[in-house]
Short mmCIF file of C-alpha atoms in Angstrom, two decimals:
data_model
loop_
_atom_site.label_atom_id
_atom_site.label_comp_id
_atom_site.label_asym_id
_atom_site.label_seq_id
_atom_site.Cartn_x
_atom_site.Cartn_y
_atom_site.Cartn_z
CA MET A 1 -24.28 -1.24 -7.10
CA ASN A 2 -27.46 0.76 -6.61
CA PRO A 3 -27.14 2.64 -3.28
CA SER A 4 -30.90 2.63 -2.77
CA ARG A 5 -30.88 -1.17 -2.60
CA ASN A 6 -28.05 -1.42 -0.09
CA THR A 7 -28.54 -0.44 3.53
CA LYS A 8 -25.89 -2.71 5.04
CA ASN A 9 -24.20 -1.34 8.16
CA LEU A 10 -20.50 -2.06 8.62
CA LEU A 11 -18.95 -1.51 12.04
CA TRP A 12 -15.35 -0.30 11.62
CA TRP A 13 -13.65 -1.58 14.72
CA GLY A 14 -10.29 -0.52 16.09
CA ARG A 15 -7.96 2.35 16.76
CA PHE A 16 -7.44 3.00 13.06
CA ASP A 17 -6.51 6.07 11.04
CA PRO A 18 -9.43 6.96 8.74
CA ASP A 19 -7.18 9.22 6.67
CA TYR A 20 -4.62 6.54 5.84
CA SER A 21 -4.69 5.92 2.10
CA ARG A 22 -6.02 2.34 2.18
CA ASN A 23 -8.71 3.16 4.72
CA GLY A 24 -9.72 6.42 3.07
CA ILE A 25 -10.15 4.88 -0.37
CA ILE A 26 -12.12 1.90 0.90
CA ARG A 27 -14.36 4.01 3.12
CA ASN A 28 -15.12 6.44 0.31
CA ILE A 29 -16.10 3.60 -2.01
CA LEU A 30 -18.29 1.98 0.63
CA LYS A 31 -20.12 5.20 1.42
CA ASN A 32 -20.66 5.98 -2.25
CA SER A 33 -21.96 2.44 -2.75
CA GLY A 34 -24.67 2.86 -0.14
CA TYR A 35 -23.12 1.21 2.89
CA THR A 36 -23.50 2.79 6.31
CA LEU A 37 -20.26 2.98 8.30
CA THR A 38 -20.14 3.16 12.08
CA ASP A 39 -16.82 3.65 13.85
CA PHE A 40 -15.84 2.16 17.20
CA ARG A 41 -12.43 2.99 18.69
CA PRO A 42 -11.94 1.12 21.96
CA ALA A 43 -9.90 2.70 24.71
CA VAL A 44 -8.10 -0.62 25.19
CA SER A 45 -7.92 -2.86 22.12
CA ALA A 46 -7.93 -6.16 24.01
CA LEU A 47 -11.07 -5.21 25.96
CA GLY A 48 -13.02 -3.73 23.06
CA ASN A 49 -15.78 -6.32 23.15
CA LEU A 50 -16.52 -5.48 26.80
CA GLU A 51 -16.41 -1.75 26.19
CA PHE A 52 -18.76 -2.05 23.22
CA ARG A 53 -21.51 -3.37 25.49
CA PHE A 54 -21.77 0.09 27.03
CA THR A 55 -22.32 1.84 23.70
CA LYS A 56 -25.73 2.39 22.21
CA THR A 57 -24.65 1.30 18.75
CA LYS A 58 -27.15 -0.89 16.99
CA ARG A 59 -26.19 -4.36 15.81
CA PRO A 60 -24.28 -4.11 12.49
CA ASP A 61 -24.38 -6.49 9.55
CA ALA A 62 -20.64 -7.12 9.77
CA VAL A 63 -17.53 -6.01 11.64
CA TRP A 64 -14.61 -4.51 9.73
CA VAL A 65 -11.09 -4.59 11.21
CA PRO A 66 -9.02 -2.24 9.02
CA ALA A 67 -5.37 -1.90 8.05
CA PHE A 68 -2.69 -2.59 10.66
CA ARG A 69 -5.19 -3.29 13.45
CA GLN A 70 -4.20 -6.83 14.41
CA ARG A 71 -4.38 -5.74 18.05
CA ASP A 72 -8.10 -5.16 17.68
CA PHE A 73 -8.96 -8.40 15.91
CA ASN A 74 -9.56 -10.79 18.83
CA ALA A 75 -11.92 -8.49 20.70
CA ALA A 76 -13.79 -7.77 17.46
CA ARG A 77 -13.99 -11.51 16.77
CA ARG A 78 -15.46 -12.17 20.21
CA TYR A 79 -18.13 -9.55 19.60
CA ALA A 80 -18.88 -10.88 16.10
CA ASP A 81 -19.22 -14.42 17.45
CA ARG A 82 -21.64 -13.27 20.15
CA GLU A 83 -23.81 -11.48 17.60
CA ASN A 84 -23.39 -14.21 14.95
CA ILE A 85 -22.19 -11.75 12.30
CA PRO A 86 -19.19 -12.00 9.94
CA ILE A 87 -15.88 -10.24 10.46
CA ILE A 88 -13.94 -8.62 7.61
CA PHE A 89 -10.20 -8.29 8.09
CA ASP A 90 -8.07 -5.96 5.94
CA PRO A 91 -4.62 -6.21 7.60
CA LEU A 92 -2.61 -4.97 4.59
CA ILE A 93 0.58 -6.35 6.16
CA SER A 94 1.69 -9.15 8.46
CA ALA A 95 3.03 -8.01 11.85
CA TRP A 96 5.14 -11.19 11.99
CA ASP A 97 6.62 -10.54 8.55
CA LYS A 98 7.42 -6.95 9.50
CA ALA A 99 9.04 -7.86 12.82
CA VAL A 100 11.14 -10.74 11.49
CA TYR A 101 12.10 -9.75 7.94
CA GLU A 102 11.68 -5.99 7.68
CA ARG A 103 12.75 -4.70 11.09
CA GLN A 104 14.74 -7.84 11.91
CA LYS A 105 13.56 -7.53 15.48
CA PHE A 106 13.56 -11.31 15.95
CA LEU A 107 15.17 -14.24 14.20
CA GLN A 108 12.66 -16.57 12.56
CA ASP A 109 13.42 -19.36 15.04
CA ASP A 110 13.21 -17.06 18.06
CA ARG A 111 10.53 -18.06 20.57
CA ARG A 112 8.95 -14.59 20.36
CA ALA A 113 8.81 -14.78 16.57
CA LYS A 114 7.12 -18.18 16.71
CA LYS A 115 4.60 -16.87 19.23
CA LEU A 116 3.81 -13.88 17.02
CA LEU A 117 3.39 -16.15 14.00
CA GLU A 118 0.99 -18.43 15.86
CA LYS A 119 -0.99 -15.42 17.01
CA GLU A 120 -1.36 -14.10 13.48
CA GLN A 121 -2.22 -17.52 12.10
CA SER A 122 -5.04 -17.69 14.62
CA MET A 123 -6.39 -14.33 13.42
CA PHE A 124 -6.04 -14.89 9.69
CA SER A 125 -7.65 -18.33 9.90
CA ARG A 126 -10.73 -16.95 11.72
CA ALA A 127 -11.64 -14.08 9.41
CA ASP A 128 -14.83 -14.58 7.41
CA LEU A 129 -13.48 -12.31 4.68
CA LEU A 130 -9.77 -11.51 4.38
CA LEU A 131 -8.65 -8.79 2.01
CA ALA A 132 -5.21 -8.72 0.40
CA ASP A 133 -3.83 -5.91 -1.73
CA THR A 134 -1.97 -8.12 -4.23
CA PRO A 135 -2.05 -11.76 -5.38
CA PRO A 136 1.35 -12.55 -3.77
CA HIS A 137 0.08 -11.19 -0.46
CA ALA A 138 -3.02 -13.35 -0.82
CA GLY A 139 -0.81 -16.38 -1.36
CA PHE A 140 1.29 -15.46 1.66
CA PHE A 141 -1.79 -15.12 3.83
CA ILE A 142 -2.91 -18.60 2.78
CA GLU A 143 0.40 -20.47 2.76
CA THR A 144 2.11 -18.89 5.76
CA LEU A 145 -0.62 -17.34 7.89
CA SER A 146 -3.15 -20.19 7.61
CA ALA A 147 -5.95 -18.24 5.95
CA SER A 148 -8.62 -20.25 4.17
CA PRO A 149 -8.44 -19.80 0.38
CA LYS A 150 -12.23 -19.43 0.38
CA THR A 151 -12.06 -16.26 2.47
CA VAL A 152 -9.23 -14.40 0.71
CA HIS A 153 -10.00 -11.76 -1.94
CA VAL A 154 -7.61 -9.36 -3.66
CA VAL A 155 -8.57 -5.68 -3.57
CA PRO A 156 -5.86 -3.32 -4.86
CA VAL A 157 -5.06 -0.13 -2.97
CA GLY A 158 -5.28 2.46 -5.75
CA ALA A 159 -4.86 6.20 -5.16
CA GLU A 160 -6.96 8.95 -3.61
CA GLU A 161 -8.25 10.42 -6.83
CA LYS A 162 -9.33 13.71 -5.27
CA LEU A 163 -5.66 14.36 -4.54
CA PHE A 164 -3.81 12.39 -7.21
CA SER A 165 -5.22 13.44 -10.56
CA GLU A 166 -3.57 13.65 -13.97
CA GLN A 167 -0.91 16.36 -13.94
CA PRO A 168 -0.07 18.51 -16.98
CA HIS A 169 3.24 17.53 -18.52
CA GLY A 170 3.96 20.97 -19.95
CA ASN A 171 5.27 22.16 -16.59
CA VAL A 172 8.27 19.80 -16.66
CA GLN A 173 11.19 22.20 -17.12
CA GLN A 174 14.03 19.69 -17.07
CA VAL A 175 14.70 15.99 -16.79
CA GLU A 176 14.28 15.16 -13.12
CA VAL A 177 14.10 11.73 -11.51
CA LEU A 178 12.08 11.90 -8.30
CA PHE A 179 11.83 9.47 -5.40
CA TYR A 180 9.63 10.15 -2.39
CA GLY A 181 9.21 7.92 0.59
CA SER A 182 9.94 7.05 4.19
CA PHE A 183 13.49 5.79 3.56
CA ILE A 184 12.95 2.25 4.83
CA SER A 185 14.77 -0.87 3.68
CA LEU A 186 11.76 -2.12 1.71
CA GLN A 187 12.12 0.90 -0.58
CA GLY A 188 15.84 0.36 -1.16
CA PRO A 189 16.80 4.06 -1.11
CA GLU A 190 20.52 3.24 -1.03
CA VAL A 191 20.11 1.76 -4.52
CA ILE A 192 18.96 5.18 -5.71
CA THR A 193 21.95 7.04 -4.26
CA GLU A 194 24.34 4.66 -6.01
CA ALA A 195 22.46 4.86 -9.31
CA ALA A 196 22.47 8.67 -9.23
CA ARG A 197 26.25 8.61 -9.17
CA LEU A 198 26.24 6.57 -12.40
CA VAL A 199 24.06 9.02 -14.34
CA PRO A 200 25.56 12.45 -13.56
CA GLU A 201 23.85 14.13 -16.52
CA VAL A 202 20.41 13.78 -14.88
CA GLN A 203 19.02 15.58 -11.84
CA TRP A 204 17.95 13.17 -9.08
CA THR A 205 15.81 14.20 -6.10
CA MET A 206 14.99 12.20 -2.98
CA LEU A 207 12.08 13.60 -0.97
CA GLY A 208 11.04 12.55 2.52
CA ASN A 209 12.66 11.24 5.67
CA GLY A 210 13.06 8.06 7.65
CA PRO A 211 15.52 5.52 9.12
CA LEU A 212 17.88 5.43 6.10
CA PHE A 213 17.73 9.15 5.28
CA GLU A 214 21.06 10.05 6.89
CA THR A 215 22.75 7.01 5.33
CA CYS A 216 21.56 8.08 1.88
CA ARG A 217 22.47 11.71 2.40
CA ASN A 218 25.97 10.78 3.56
CA ARG A 219 26.47 8.47 0.58
CA GLY A 220 25.25 11.16 -1.80
CA ARG A 221 27.06 14.07 -0.20
CA ASP A 222 29.64 14.33 -3.00
CA THR A 223 27.13 13.58 -5.79
CA GLY A 224 26.48 16.93 -7.44
CA ASN A 225 23.35 15.83 -9.31
CA LEU A 226 21.56 14.43 -6.22
CA ARG A 227 19.55 16.61 -3.88
CA PHE A 228 17.32 15.95 -0.90
CA GLU A 229 14.01 17.56 0.00
CA GLN A 230 11.96 17.33 3.18
CA TRP A 231 8.36 16.15 3.32
CA LEU A 232 5.66 18.22 1.71
CA PRO A 233 2.04 18.51 2.90
CA TYR A 234 0.17 15.52 1.53
CA ASP A 235 -2.08 17.67 -0.66
CA ALA A 236 1.02 19.22 -2.29
CA LEU A 237 2.45 15.87 -3.36
CA ALA A 238 0.62 15.51 -6.69
CA PRO A 239 1.86 18.88 -8.07
CA ARG A 240 5.38 17.91 -6.96
CA ILE A 241 5.06 14.64 -8.88
CA GLY A 242 3.90 16.69 -11.86
CA ARG A 243 7.10 18.75 -11.86
CA ALA A 244 9.20 15.62 -12.42
CA SER A 245 9.54 13.67 -15.64
CA LEU A 246 10.26 10.25 -14.14
CA LEU A 247 9.37 8.72 -10.77
CA LEU A 248 10.97 5.91 -8.80
CA GLY A 249 9.17 3.12 -6.94
CA ILE A 250 10.90 0.62 -4.65
CA PHE A 251 14.05 -1.48 -5.06
CA GLY A 252 14.31 -3.53 -1.85
CA THR A 253 15.28 -7.18 -2.02
CA SER A 254 13.08 -8.59 0.76
CA LEU A 255 10.26 -11.07 0.24
CA LYS A 256 7.82 -8.43 1.43
CA ALA A 257 9.11 -5.97 -1.19
CA ALA A 258 8.32 -8.62 -3.80
CA ARG A 259 4.71 -8.86 -2.63
CA VAL A 260 3.64 -5.22 -2.65
CA ILE A 261 2.68 -2.43 -5.00
CA PRO A 262 3.65 0.69 -3.04
CA ASN A 263 1.38 3.70 -2.70
CA LYS A 264 3.87 5.81 -4.64
CA VAL A 265 3.41 3.67 -7.76
CA TYR A 266 -0.39 4.00 -7.66
CA GLN A 267 -0.09 7.73 -7.03
CA THR A 268 2.50 8.29 -9.75
CA LEU A 269 0.45 6.48 -12.37
CA ALA A 270 -2.67 8.37 -11.30
CA CYS A 271 -0.75 11.62 -11.86
CA GLY A 272 0.28 10.42 -15.31
CA ARG A 273 4.00 9.97 -14.85
CA PRO A 274 6.15 7.00 -15.90
CA VAL A 275 7.79 5.07 -13.10
CA ILE A 276 10.71 2.68 -12.64
CA THR A 277 10.37 0.05 -9.92
CA ARG A 278 11.53 -3.41 -8.99
CA TYR A 279 10.16 -6.52 -10.67
CA SER A 280 7.27 -8.04 -8.72
CA GLU A 281 4.55 -10.58 -9.42
CA ALA A 282 2.22 -8.26 -7.51
CA TYR A 283 1.55 -6.49 -10.82
CA PRO A 284 -0.81 -7.85 -13.46
CA GLU A 285 1.04 -10.19 -15.80
CA GLU A 286 0.07 -8.11 -18.84
CA LEU A 287 2.00 -5.15 -17.42
CA MET A 288 5.09 -7.24 -16.77
CA ASN A 289 5.18 -8.14 -20.46
CA SER A 290 4.38 -4.70 -21.84
CA PRO A 291 7.14 -2.20 -22.67
CA ASP A 292 4.56 0.54 -23.25
CA CYS A 293 2.62 0.53 -19.97
CA GLY A 294 4.33 3.44 -18.27
CA ILE A 295 6.17 1.16 -15.82
CA THR A 296 9.75 -0.04 -16.28
CA PHE A 297 10.59 -3.11 -14.20
CA ILE A 298 14.16 -3.86 -13.12
CA PRO A 299 15.79 -6.42 -10.81
CA PRO A 300 15.73 -5.48 -7.11
CA GLY A 301 18.81 -4.10 -5.36
CA ASP A 302 20.60 -3.28 -8.63
CA PRO A 303 21.95 0.29 -8.97
CA GLU A 304 23.41 -0.44 -12.41
CA ALA A 305 20.05 -1.64 -13.72
CA LEU A 306 18.35 1.46 -12.31
CA ALA A 307 20.96 3.73 -13.83
CA GLU A 308 20.55 2.06 -17.22
CA ALA A 309 16.75 2.33 -17.05
CA VAL A 310 16.99 6.04 -16.27
CA ARG A 311 19.51 6.54 -19.04
CA MET A 312 17.32 4.75 -21.55
CA SER A 313 14.32 6.81 -20.47
CA THR A 314 16.13 10.09 -21.00
CA LEU A 315 17.29 8.92 -24.45
CA SER A 316 13.85 7.67 -25.45
CA GLN A 317 12.48 8.93 -28.75
CA VAL A 318 8.95 8.62 -27.37
CA PRO A 319 7.71 12.10 -26.39
CA LEU A 320 7.14 12.72 -22.68
CA ALA A 321 3.47 13.46 -23.35
CA GLN A 322 3.00 9.97 -24.79
CA ARG A 323 4.82 8.28 -21.92
CA CYS A 324 2.71 10.20 -19.43
CA HIS A 325 -0.44 9.15 -21.27
CA ARG A 326 0.60 5.50 -21.13
CA ALA A 327 1.12 5.73 -17.37
CA ARG A 328 -2.29 7.28 -16.82
CA THR A 329 -3.93 4.70 -19.09
CA THR A 330 -2.40 1.90 -17.01
CA TYR A 331 -3.78 3.47 -13.86
CA GLU A 332 -7.26 3.82 -15.28
CA ARG A 333 -7.33 0.25 -16.56
CA TYR A 334 -5.89 -1.60 -13.57
CA PHE A 335 -5.81 0.53 -10.45
CA SER A 336 -8.51 3.23 -10.65
CA GLU A 337 -11.12 3.70 -7.95
CA GLN A 338 -13.58 1.95 -10.25
CA SER A 339 -11.28 -1.10 -10.42
CA VAL A 340 -10.91 -1.10 -6.65
CA LYS A 341 -14.69 -0.80 -6.27
CA GLN A 342 -15.38 -3.77 -8.53
CA ALA A 343 -12.98 -5.98 -6.57
CA LEU A 344 -14.32 -4.79 -3.23
CA ILE A 345 -18.00 -5.24 -4.05
CA SER A 346 -17.24 -8.70 -5.44
CA ALA A 347 -15.49 -9.62 -2.19
CA LEU A 348 -18.35 -8.34 -0.04
CA SER A 349 -20.91 -10.20 -2.15
CA SER A 350 -19.27 -13.46 -1.07
CA LEU A 351 -20.74 -12.71 2.38
CA GLY A 352 -24.05 -11.55 1.00
CA LEU A 353 -23.23 -7.95 1.89
#
């Protein structure tokens, strides 16, 4: 898109984090594509439309409600309706799905769960443009959350390319399998601790912290080839990925885990490292059928399958440099910033933006 031809103003509405990966990537693409972004962070989400009246912000061409900001949607919708402008919703996840299936805060038939579902269905059905990060998430938004198929577009997350660039493979001193994450059930970190025990000849490292960290550390306490590291500064993560020879994605068994491509997979591929992760239809079908794409897919929740995949990787006759190149090639073809941009601009064009 030629920036000189595009002067559309998008009002980013809500108490969002501009540095969060999804938001940062999208905002960077929009700015570089000639869009003007204006931010509005209401003091009280539910009253945002009233508060906005007291700002001196000019009328935008569309309202954007970014990742995780379901609480801001209704007020933003009221404002958009008053100004007769479209609203773009990029939720990334479902709050109902997270509460019921990930955190198990409510049972599905619980009155509070039903109320939350109805609330989200009302939001998702009233977006003029609804972004999903993967095709399975798009299907979930339509089939479960009542979104109109005409409004849903898939825009992958990708990686922040200023931070996650191709790492030299010559600095890999030994075979190391690296996992980094927030130790939540979706990631299946317990699967990793059990698999490490089955492949004692390889060094395994789990980096990060979170709800299941202590469980994993206790399970791996007597596993001599498994070590734990605390979080690094975000800008130090790519070099840390570069020091490993093989990265791990997610292995959870939930329906949500089957619908996502986690940030760590995008980032690992961008750094040019092969990755093992659970099978998921979230990935392009060509990758699922390709043994040379830099991604090894295994069944979810299966330590034996993970152990075997790691073992086969360490015994591979394909040089590490070639496997790293394949991973980077997959990133560039399917998940690069350019790929994200094409999908995003196509989605916005459906609204004439």
